[in-house]
Coordinates of C-alpha atoms and ligand atoms in Angstrom, one line a residue:
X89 CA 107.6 -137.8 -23.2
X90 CA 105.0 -135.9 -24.7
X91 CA 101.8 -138.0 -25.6
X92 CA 99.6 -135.7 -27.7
X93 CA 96.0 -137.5 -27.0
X94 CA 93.5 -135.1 -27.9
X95 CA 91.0 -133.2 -25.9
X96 CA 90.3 -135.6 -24.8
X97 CA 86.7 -134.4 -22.7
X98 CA 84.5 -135.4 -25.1
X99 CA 81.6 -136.5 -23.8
X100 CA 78.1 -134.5 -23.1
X101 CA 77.6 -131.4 -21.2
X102 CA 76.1 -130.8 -18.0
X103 CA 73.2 -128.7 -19.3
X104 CA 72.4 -132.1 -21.6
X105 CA 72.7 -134.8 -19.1
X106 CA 70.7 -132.3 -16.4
X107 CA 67.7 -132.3 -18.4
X108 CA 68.0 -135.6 -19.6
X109 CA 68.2 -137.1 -16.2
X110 CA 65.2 -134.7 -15.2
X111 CA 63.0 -136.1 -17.9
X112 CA 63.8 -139.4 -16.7
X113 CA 65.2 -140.5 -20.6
X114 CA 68.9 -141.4 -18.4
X115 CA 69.3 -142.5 -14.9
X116 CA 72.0 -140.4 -12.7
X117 CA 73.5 -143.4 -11.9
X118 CA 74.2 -144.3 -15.5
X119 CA 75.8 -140.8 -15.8
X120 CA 78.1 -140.9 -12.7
X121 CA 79.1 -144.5 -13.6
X122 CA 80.2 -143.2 -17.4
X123 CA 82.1 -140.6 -15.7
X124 CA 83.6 -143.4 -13.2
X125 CA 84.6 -145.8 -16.1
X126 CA 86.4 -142.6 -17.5
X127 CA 88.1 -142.1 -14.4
X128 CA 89.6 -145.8 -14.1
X129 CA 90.7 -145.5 -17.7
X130 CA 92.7 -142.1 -17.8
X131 CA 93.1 -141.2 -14.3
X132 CA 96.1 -142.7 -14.3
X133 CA 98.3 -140.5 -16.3
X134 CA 96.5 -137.5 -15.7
X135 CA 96.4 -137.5 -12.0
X136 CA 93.5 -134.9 -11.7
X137 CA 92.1 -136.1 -8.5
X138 CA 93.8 -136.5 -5.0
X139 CA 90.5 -138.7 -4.2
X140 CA 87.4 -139.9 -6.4
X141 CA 84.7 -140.8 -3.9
X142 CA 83.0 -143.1 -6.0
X143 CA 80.9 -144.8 -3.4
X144 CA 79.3 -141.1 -2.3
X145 CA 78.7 -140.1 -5.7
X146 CA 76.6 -143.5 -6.8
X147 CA 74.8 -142.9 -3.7
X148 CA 74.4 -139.3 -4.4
X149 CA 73.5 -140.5 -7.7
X150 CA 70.7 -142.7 -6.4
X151 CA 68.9 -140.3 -4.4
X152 CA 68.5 -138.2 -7.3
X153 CA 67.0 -141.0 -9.3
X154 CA 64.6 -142.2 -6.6
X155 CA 63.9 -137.7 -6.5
X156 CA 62.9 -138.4 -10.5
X157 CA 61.1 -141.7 -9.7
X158 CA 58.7 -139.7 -6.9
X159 CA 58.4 -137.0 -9.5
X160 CA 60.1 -134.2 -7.4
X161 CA 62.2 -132.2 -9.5
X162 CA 65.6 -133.1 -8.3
X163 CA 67.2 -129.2 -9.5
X164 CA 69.6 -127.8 -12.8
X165 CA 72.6 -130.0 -12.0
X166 CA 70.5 -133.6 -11.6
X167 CA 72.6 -136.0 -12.0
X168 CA 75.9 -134.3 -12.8
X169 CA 79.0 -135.2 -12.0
X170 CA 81.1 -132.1 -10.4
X171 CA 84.8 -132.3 -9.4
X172 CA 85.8 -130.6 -6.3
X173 CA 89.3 -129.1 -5.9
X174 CA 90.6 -130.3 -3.1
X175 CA 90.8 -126.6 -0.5
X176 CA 87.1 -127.1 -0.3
X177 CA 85.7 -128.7 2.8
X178 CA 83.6 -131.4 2.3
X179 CA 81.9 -133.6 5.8
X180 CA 83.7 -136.8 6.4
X181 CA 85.7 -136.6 3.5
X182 CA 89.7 -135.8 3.7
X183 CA 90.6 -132.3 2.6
X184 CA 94.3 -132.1 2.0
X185 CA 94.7 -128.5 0.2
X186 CA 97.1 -130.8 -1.3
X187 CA 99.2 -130.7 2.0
X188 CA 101.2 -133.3 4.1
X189 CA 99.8 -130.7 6.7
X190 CA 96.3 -131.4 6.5
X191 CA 96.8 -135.4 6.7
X192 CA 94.2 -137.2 7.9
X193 CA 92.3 -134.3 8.6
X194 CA 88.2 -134.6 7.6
X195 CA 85.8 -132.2 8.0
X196 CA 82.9 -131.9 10.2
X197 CA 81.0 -129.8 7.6
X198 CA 80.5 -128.7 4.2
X199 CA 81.5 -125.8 2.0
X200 CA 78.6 -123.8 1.3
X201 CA 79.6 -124.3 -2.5
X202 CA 79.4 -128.0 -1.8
X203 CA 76.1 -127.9 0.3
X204 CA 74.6 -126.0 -2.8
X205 CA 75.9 -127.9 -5.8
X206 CA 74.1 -130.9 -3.6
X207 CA 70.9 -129.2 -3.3
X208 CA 70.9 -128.4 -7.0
X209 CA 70.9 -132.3 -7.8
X210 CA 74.9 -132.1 -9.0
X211 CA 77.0 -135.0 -7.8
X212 CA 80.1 -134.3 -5.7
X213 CA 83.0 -137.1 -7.7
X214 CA 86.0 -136.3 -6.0
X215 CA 88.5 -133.8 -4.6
X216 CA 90.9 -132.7 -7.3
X217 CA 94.6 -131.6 -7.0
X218 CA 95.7 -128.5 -6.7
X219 CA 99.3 -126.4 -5.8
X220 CA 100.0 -126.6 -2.0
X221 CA 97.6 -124.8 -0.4
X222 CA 96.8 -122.9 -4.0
X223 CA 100.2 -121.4 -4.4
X224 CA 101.6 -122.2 -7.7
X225 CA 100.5 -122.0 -11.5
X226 CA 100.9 -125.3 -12.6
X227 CA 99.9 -127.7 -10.1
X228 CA 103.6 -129.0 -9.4
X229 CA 103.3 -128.0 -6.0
X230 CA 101.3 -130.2 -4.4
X231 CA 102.6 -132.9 -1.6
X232 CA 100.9 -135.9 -3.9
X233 CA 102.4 -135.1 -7.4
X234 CA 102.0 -133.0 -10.4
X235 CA 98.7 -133.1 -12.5
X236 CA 98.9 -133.9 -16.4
X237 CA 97.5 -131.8 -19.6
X238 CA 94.9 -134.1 -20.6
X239 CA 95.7 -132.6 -23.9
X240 CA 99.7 -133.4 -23.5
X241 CA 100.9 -135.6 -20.9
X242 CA 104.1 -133.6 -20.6
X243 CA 103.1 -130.4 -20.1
X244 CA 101.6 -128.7 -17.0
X245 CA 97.6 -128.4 -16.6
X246 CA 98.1 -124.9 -15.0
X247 CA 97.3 -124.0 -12.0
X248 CA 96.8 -123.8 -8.7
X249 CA 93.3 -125.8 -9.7
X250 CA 94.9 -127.9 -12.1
X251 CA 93.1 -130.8 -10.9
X252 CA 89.8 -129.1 -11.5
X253 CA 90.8 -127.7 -15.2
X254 CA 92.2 -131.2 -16.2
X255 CA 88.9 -133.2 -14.5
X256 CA 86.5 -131.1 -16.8
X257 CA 89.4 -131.6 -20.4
X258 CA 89.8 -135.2 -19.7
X259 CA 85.6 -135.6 -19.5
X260 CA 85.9 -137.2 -15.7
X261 CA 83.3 -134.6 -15.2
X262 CA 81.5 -132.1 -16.9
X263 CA 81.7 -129.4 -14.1
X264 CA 84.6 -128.6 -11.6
X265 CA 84.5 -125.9 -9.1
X266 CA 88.2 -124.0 -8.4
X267 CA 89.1 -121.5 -6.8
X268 CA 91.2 -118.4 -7.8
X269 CA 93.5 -115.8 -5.7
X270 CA 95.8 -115.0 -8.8
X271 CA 94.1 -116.6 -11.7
X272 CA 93.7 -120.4 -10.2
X273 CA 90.7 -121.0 -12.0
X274 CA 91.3 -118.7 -15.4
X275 CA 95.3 -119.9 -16.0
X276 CA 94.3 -123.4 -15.6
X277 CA 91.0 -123.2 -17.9
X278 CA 93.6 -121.6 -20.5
X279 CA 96.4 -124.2 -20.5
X280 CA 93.8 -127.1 -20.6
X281 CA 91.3 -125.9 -23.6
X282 CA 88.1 -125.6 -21.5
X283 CA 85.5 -122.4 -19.5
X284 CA 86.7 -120.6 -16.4
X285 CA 85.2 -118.2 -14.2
X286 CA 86.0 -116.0 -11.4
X287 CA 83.2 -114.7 -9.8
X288 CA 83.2 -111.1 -8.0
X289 CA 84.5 -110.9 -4.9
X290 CA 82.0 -111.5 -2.4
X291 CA 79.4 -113.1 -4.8
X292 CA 79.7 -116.7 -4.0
X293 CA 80.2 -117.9 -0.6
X294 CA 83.7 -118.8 0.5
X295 CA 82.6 -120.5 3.7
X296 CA 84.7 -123.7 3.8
X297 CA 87.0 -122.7 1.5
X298 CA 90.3 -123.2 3.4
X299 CA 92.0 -119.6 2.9
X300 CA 94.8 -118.9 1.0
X301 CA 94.5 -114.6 1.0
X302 CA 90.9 -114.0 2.0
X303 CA 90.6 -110.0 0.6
X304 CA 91.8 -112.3 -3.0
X305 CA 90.3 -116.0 -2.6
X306 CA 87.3 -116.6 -4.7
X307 CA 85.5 -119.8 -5.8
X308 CA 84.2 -120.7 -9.4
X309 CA 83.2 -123.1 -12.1
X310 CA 84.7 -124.9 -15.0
X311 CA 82.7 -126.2 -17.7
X312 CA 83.3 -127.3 -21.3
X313 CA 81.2 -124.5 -22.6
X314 CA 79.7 -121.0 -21.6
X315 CA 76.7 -122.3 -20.6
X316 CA 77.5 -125.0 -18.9
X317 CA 79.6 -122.8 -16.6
X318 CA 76.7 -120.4 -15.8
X319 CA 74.7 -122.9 -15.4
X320 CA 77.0 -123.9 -11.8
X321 CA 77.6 -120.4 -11.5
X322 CA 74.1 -119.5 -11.1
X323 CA 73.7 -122.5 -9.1
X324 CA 76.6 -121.4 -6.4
X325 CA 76.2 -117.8 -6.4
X326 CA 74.2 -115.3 -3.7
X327 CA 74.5 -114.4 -0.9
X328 CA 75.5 -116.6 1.8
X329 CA 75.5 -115.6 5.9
X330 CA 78.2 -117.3 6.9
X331 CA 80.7 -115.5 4.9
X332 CA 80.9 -111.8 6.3
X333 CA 82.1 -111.0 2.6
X334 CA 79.5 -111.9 1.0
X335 CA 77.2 -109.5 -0.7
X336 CA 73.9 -109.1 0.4
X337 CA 72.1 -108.7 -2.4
X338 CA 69.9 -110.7 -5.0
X339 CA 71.7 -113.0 -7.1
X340 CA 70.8 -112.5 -10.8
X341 CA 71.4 -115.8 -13.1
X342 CA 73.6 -115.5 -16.2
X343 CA 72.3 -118.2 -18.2
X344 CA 69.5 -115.8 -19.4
X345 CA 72.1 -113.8 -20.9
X346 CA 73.7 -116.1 -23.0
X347 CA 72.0 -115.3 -25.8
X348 CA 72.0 -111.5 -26.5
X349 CA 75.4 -111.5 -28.8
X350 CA 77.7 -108.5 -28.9
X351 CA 76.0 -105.7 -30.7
X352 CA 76.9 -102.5 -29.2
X353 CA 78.9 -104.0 -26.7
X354 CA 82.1 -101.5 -25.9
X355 CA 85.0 -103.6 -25.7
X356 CA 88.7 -102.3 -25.0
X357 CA 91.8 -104.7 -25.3
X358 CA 94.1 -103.5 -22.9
X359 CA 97.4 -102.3 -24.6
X360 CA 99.4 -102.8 -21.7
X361 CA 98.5 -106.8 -21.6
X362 CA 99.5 -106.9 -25.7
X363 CA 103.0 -105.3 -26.3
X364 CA 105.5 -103.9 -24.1
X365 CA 107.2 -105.8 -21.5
X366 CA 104.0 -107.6 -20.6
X367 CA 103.4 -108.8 -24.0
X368 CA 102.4 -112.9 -24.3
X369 CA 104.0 -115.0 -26.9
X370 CA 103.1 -114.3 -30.4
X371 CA 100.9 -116.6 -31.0
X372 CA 99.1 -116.1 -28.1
X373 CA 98.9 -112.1 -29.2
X374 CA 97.2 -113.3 -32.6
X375 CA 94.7 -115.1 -30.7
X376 CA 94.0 -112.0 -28.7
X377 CA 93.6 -109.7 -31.9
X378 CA 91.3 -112.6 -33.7
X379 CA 89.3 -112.4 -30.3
X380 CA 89.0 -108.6 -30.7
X381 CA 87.9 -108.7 -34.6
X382 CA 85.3 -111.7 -33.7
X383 CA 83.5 -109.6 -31.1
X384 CA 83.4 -106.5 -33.6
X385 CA 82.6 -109.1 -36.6
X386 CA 79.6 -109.5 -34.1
X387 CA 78.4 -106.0 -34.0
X388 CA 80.7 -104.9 -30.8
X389 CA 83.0 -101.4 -31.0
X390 CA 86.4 -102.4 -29.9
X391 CA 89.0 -100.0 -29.1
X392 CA 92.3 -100.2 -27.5
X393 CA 92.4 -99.1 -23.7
X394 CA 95.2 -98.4 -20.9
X395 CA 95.0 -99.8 -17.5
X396 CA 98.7 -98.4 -16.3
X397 CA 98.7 -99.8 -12.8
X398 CA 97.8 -103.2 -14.1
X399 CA 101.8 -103.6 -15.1
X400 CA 102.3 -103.1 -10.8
X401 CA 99.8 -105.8 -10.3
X402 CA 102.6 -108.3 -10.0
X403 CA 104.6 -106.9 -7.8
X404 CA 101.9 -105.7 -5.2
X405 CA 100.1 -109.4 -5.3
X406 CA 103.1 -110.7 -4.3
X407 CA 103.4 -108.8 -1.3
X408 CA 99.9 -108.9 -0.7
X409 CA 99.0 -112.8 -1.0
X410 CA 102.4 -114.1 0.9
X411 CA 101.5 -111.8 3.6
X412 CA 97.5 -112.3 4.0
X413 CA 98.7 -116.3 3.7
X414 CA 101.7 -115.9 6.5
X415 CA 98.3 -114.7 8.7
X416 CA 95.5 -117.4 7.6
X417 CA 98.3 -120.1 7.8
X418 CA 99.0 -119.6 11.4
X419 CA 96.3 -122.1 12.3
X420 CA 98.2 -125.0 10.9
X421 CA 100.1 -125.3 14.2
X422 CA 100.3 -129.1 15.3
X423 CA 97.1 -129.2 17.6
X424 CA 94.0 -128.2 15.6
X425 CA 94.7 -129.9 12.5
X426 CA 95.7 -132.9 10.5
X427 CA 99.9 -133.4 11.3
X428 CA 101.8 -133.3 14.5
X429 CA 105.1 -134.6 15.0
X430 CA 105.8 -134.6 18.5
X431 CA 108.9 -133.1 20.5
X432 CA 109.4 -132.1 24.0
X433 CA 108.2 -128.4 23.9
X434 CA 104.9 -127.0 22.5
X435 CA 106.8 -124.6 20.6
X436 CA 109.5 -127.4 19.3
X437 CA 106.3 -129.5 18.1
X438 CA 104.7 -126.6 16.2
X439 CA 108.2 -125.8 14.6
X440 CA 108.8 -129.6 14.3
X441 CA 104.9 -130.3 12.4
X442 CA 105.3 -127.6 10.2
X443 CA 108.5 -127.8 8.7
X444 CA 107.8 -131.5 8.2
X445 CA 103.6 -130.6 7.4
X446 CA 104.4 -127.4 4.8
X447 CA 106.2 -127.9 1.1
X448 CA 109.0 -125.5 0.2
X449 CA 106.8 -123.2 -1.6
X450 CA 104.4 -122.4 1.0
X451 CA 107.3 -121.8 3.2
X452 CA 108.8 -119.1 0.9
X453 CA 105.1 -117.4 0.8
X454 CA 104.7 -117.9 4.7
X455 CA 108.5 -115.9 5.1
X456 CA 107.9 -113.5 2.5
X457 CA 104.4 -112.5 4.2
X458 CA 105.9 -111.9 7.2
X459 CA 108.7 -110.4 6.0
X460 CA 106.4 -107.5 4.6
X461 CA 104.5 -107.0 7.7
X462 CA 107.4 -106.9 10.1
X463 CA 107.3 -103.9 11.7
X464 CA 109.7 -100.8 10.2
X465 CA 109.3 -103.1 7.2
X466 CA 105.2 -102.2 6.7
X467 CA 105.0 -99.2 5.2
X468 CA 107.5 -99.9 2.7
X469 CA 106.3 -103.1 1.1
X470 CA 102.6 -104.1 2.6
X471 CA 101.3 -100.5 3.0
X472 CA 102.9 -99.6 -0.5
X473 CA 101.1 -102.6 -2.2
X474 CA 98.1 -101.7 -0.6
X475 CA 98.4 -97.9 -2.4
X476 CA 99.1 -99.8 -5.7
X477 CA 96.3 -101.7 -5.0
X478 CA 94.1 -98.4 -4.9
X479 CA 95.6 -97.3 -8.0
X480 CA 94.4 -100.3 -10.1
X481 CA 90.5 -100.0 -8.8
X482 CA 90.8 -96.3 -10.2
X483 CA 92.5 -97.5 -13.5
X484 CA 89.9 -100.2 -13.7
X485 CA 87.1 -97.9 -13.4
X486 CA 88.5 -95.2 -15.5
X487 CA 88.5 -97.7 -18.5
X488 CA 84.6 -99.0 -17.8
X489 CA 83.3 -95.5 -18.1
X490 CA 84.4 -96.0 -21.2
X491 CA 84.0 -99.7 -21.8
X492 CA 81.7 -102.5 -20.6
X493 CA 84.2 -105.5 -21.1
X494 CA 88.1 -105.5 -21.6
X495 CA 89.5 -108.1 -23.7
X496 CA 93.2 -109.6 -22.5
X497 CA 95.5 -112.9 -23.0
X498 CA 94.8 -115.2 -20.0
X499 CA 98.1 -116.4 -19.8
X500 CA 101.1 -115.7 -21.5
X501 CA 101.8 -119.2 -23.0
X502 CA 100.0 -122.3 -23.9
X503 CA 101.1 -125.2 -21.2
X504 CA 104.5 -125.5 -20.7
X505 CA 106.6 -128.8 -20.1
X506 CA 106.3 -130.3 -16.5
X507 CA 109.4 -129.1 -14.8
X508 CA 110.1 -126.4 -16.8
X509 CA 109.2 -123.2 -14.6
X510 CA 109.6 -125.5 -11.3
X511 CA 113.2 -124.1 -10.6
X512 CA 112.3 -120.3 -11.2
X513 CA 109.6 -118.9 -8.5
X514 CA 110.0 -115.7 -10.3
X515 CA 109.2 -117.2 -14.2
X516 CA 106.4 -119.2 -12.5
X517 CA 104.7 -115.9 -10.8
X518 CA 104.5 -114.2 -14.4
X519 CA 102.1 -116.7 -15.7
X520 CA 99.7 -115.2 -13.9
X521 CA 100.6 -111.7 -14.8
X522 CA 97.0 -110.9 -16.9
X523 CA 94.7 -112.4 -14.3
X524 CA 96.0 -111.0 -11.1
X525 CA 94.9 -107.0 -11.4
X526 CA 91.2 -108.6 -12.0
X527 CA 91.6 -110.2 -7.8
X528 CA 93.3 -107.3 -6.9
X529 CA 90.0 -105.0 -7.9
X530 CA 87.4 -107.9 -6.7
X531 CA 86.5 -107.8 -10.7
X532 CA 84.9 -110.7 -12.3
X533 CA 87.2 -112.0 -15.1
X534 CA 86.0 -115.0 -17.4
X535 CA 88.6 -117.1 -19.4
X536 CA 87.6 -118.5 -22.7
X537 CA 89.3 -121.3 -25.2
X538 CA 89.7 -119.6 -29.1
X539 CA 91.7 -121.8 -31.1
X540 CA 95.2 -122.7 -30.6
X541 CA 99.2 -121.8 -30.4
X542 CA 102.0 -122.6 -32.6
X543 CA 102.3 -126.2 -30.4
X544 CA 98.4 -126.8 -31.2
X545 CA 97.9 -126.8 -27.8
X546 CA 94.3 -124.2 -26.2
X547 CA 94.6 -120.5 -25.9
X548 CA 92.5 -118.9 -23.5
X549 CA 91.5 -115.3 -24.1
X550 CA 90.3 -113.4 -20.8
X551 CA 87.3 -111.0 -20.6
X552 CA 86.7 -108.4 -17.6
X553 CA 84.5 -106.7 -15.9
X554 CA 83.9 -104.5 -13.2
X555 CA 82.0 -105.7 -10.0
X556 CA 78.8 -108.0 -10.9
X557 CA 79.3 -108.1 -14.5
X558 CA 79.3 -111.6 -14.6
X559 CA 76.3 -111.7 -17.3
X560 CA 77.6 -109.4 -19.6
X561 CA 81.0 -111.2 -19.1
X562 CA 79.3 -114.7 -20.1
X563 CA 77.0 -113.5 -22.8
X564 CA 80.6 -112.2 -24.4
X565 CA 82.2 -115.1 -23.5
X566 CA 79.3 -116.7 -25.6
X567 CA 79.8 -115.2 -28.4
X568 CA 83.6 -116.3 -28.5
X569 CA 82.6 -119.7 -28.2
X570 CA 80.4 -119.2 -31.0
X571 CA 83.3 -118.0 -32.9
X572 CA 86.2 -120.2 -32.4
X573 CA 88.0 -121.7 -35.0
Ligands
LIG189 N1 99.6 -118.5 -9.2 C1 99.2 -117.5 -8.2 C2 99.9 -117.9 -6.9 O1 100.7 -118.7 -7.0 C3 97.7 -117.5 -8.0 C4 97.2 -118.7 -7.3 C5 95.8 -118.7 -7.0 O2 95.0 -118.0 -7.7 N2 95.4 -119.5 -6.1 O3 99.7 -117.3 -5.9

């Protein structure tokens, strides 16, 4: 069953509605309940939300109005609808992480991400699916069912926040925020045709974001364009004191950026990412190399570059996420959270809750974590990632003395059929073999839609950065958008 329905997302842009509900021309709540009618018509088959909280957001929605009425400027997002994936906490509303584990579990606060979108005027719709815990690439693993390609209702939206990519293609919202360990938010973006970002490390808050590998775990925006995604970006980012990773410095909005083009912009496609034994699908490659002569066609030098370690980013992520997870999901234990099936011993409930509470595929990352930190197994597997790790920072920054963007695939495919990879951990894990070294650095990384594959289903292309390039990474980005066929 393979329903080709179109992007569907049509439908205006954040940046649009913001400033038309500022100037009082639209209500907000004329906005959110567009965005709710869409919702009842598609949400069906597309399954991007574990939970639309409809009643919050036209309330939301109303404050902001009464804001306009008052004539106090209600901020950038007014009246915007914005998805929320589903690992971010939000007060008195169920966050699952897409978990049996988490069940009935509601916070007593919200993400500072959240808090912030609110303060900006935007309008929290619902908490979108997402893999278990944000382990997967295609959003299969989560406890409440897959999420559909609102471009193809067979094939996989990406993932882990596939519920957040397929929200912002399917026009239930014109902003989403994911979050991205491995390429959560970038692989998702690609496979469903629409703007992903991942931030810096350290540059927006991850306070109440439930961790998945905190030295990896980032949180960023969707959007249907460049600038609607800067516009959340610039909205979310700074510095935030309740996140001890944050970095303490002034936060510098992109969205001035946007428009200063490519000319003498130094961009280098990374060979290793192109051919070899990392090389994408062909069509996906042609893409890559139309990317490379657009940004030259606008006035950028573009050379090839090497990155060597980035072919070990794999293999050290997965040694490094499973065993950062085995730690953070310790807490999941039958007494401070969500689902406890009882038994006579304290230890026999914890074992009892979580092998009911966990899915099979944040079992194999909890045992492979541990696995690697076990002691006389350390050195070997954790310790040696760690070193590999080192090695990619120094490639990285090696090729942006030379180069102020690098230009990559996002993902080696277009969206596969649902079920396809769900067999094959290992198949699944390569997916995210372009967008991984970018976490493993702390690098910003933007994914981008430019045209299409042989299927006619979105290619992303994937610009990087090093360490608060996220303007330059936009303004590029822009100029890509521009571009597209
Ligand atoms: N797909 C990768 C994984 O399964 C990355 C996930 C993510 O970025 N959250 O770990």
């Amino acid at each position: 069953m393979s329903s080709t329905s179109g992007p569907p997302g049509a439908g205006a842009g954040a940046l649009e509605l913001a400033a038309a509900v500022r100037s009082g021309a639209r209500t907000a709540r004329s906005v959110v309940e567009e965005h709710l009618e869409r919702i009842a018509s598609r949400e069906g088959d597309v399954h991007a939300f574990n939970e639309v909280t409809s009643a919050e957001a036209v309330e939301a929605a109303d404050a902001v109005d009464a804001a306009v009425r008052e004539g106090r400027d209600p901020g950038p997002l007014a009246g915007v609808p914005v998805a929320l994936k589903d690992n971010l906490c939000t007060r008195g509303v169920p966050t699952t992480c897409s978990s049996r584990i988490l069940e009935g579990w509601r916070p007593p606060y919200d993400a500072t991400v959240v808090s912030l979108v609110r303060a900006a005027g935007g309008v929290p719709i619902g908490k979108t699916n997402l893999d278990e815990f944000a382990m997967g690439s295609s959003t299969e693993n989560s406890a409440f069912g897959p999420t559909r390609n609102p471009h193809d209702l067979g094939r996989v939206p990406g993932g882990s926040s596939g519920g957040s990519a397929a929200a912002v293609a399917a026009g239930f919202a014109p902003l989403s925020l994911g979050s991205d360990t491995g390429g959560s938010i970038r692989q998702p973006a690609a496979l469903c045709g629409v703007v992903g970002l991942k931030p810096t490390y350290g540059r927006v808050s991850r306070y109440g974001l439930v961790a998945f590998a905190s030295s990896l775990d980032q949180v960023g925006p969707f959007a249907g364009s460049v600038a609607d995604a800067a516009l959340l970006y610039d909205a979310i980012g700074g510095h935030d004191a309740h996140d001890s990773t944050s970095i303490p410095r002034a936060f510098e909005p992109t969205s001035p950026e946007l428009g200063l083009g490519a000319d003498g912009l130094r961009v280098g496609v990374i060979s290793e990412m192109l051919d070899g034994s990392l090389a994408p699908g062909p069509d996906v490659a042609r893409r890559v190399s139309a990317a490379a002569e657009a940004l030259a066609a606008a006035g950028a030098k573009v050379d090839e570059v090497s990155v060597p370690a980035a072919n070990y980013g794999l293999s050290a992520y997965y040694l490094i996420a499973p065993a950062e997870a085995s730690s953070n999901l310790a807490r999941f234990d039958g007494v401070r959270y969500g689902l406890r099936v009882d038994a006579p011993t304290t230890g026999e409930m914890q074992r009892a809750s979580r092998t009911a509470g966990f899915g099979p595929e944040v079992k194999r990352r909890i045992m492979l974590g541990t696995y690697a930190l076990s002691a006389g197994y350390y050195d070997a597997y954790y310790g040696k990632a760690l070193r590999v790790r080192t090695l990619i920072v120094a490639d990285f920054a090696a090729a942006y003395e030379r180069f102020d963007v690098l230009l990559s695939p996002t993902s080696p495919t277009t969206a596969f059929e649902i079920g396809a990879k769900s067999d094959d951990p290992l198949t699944m894990y390569l997916n995210d073999v372009y967008t991984i070294p970018s976490n493993l650095a702390g690098h910003p990384a933007v994914s981008v839609p430019f045209g299409v594959g042989d299927d006619g289903l979105p290619v992303g292309v994937q610009l990087l950065g090093p360490a608060l390039s996220e303007g330059t990474l936009l303004r590029s980005a822009a100029v890509l958008e521009e571009a597209a066929p």
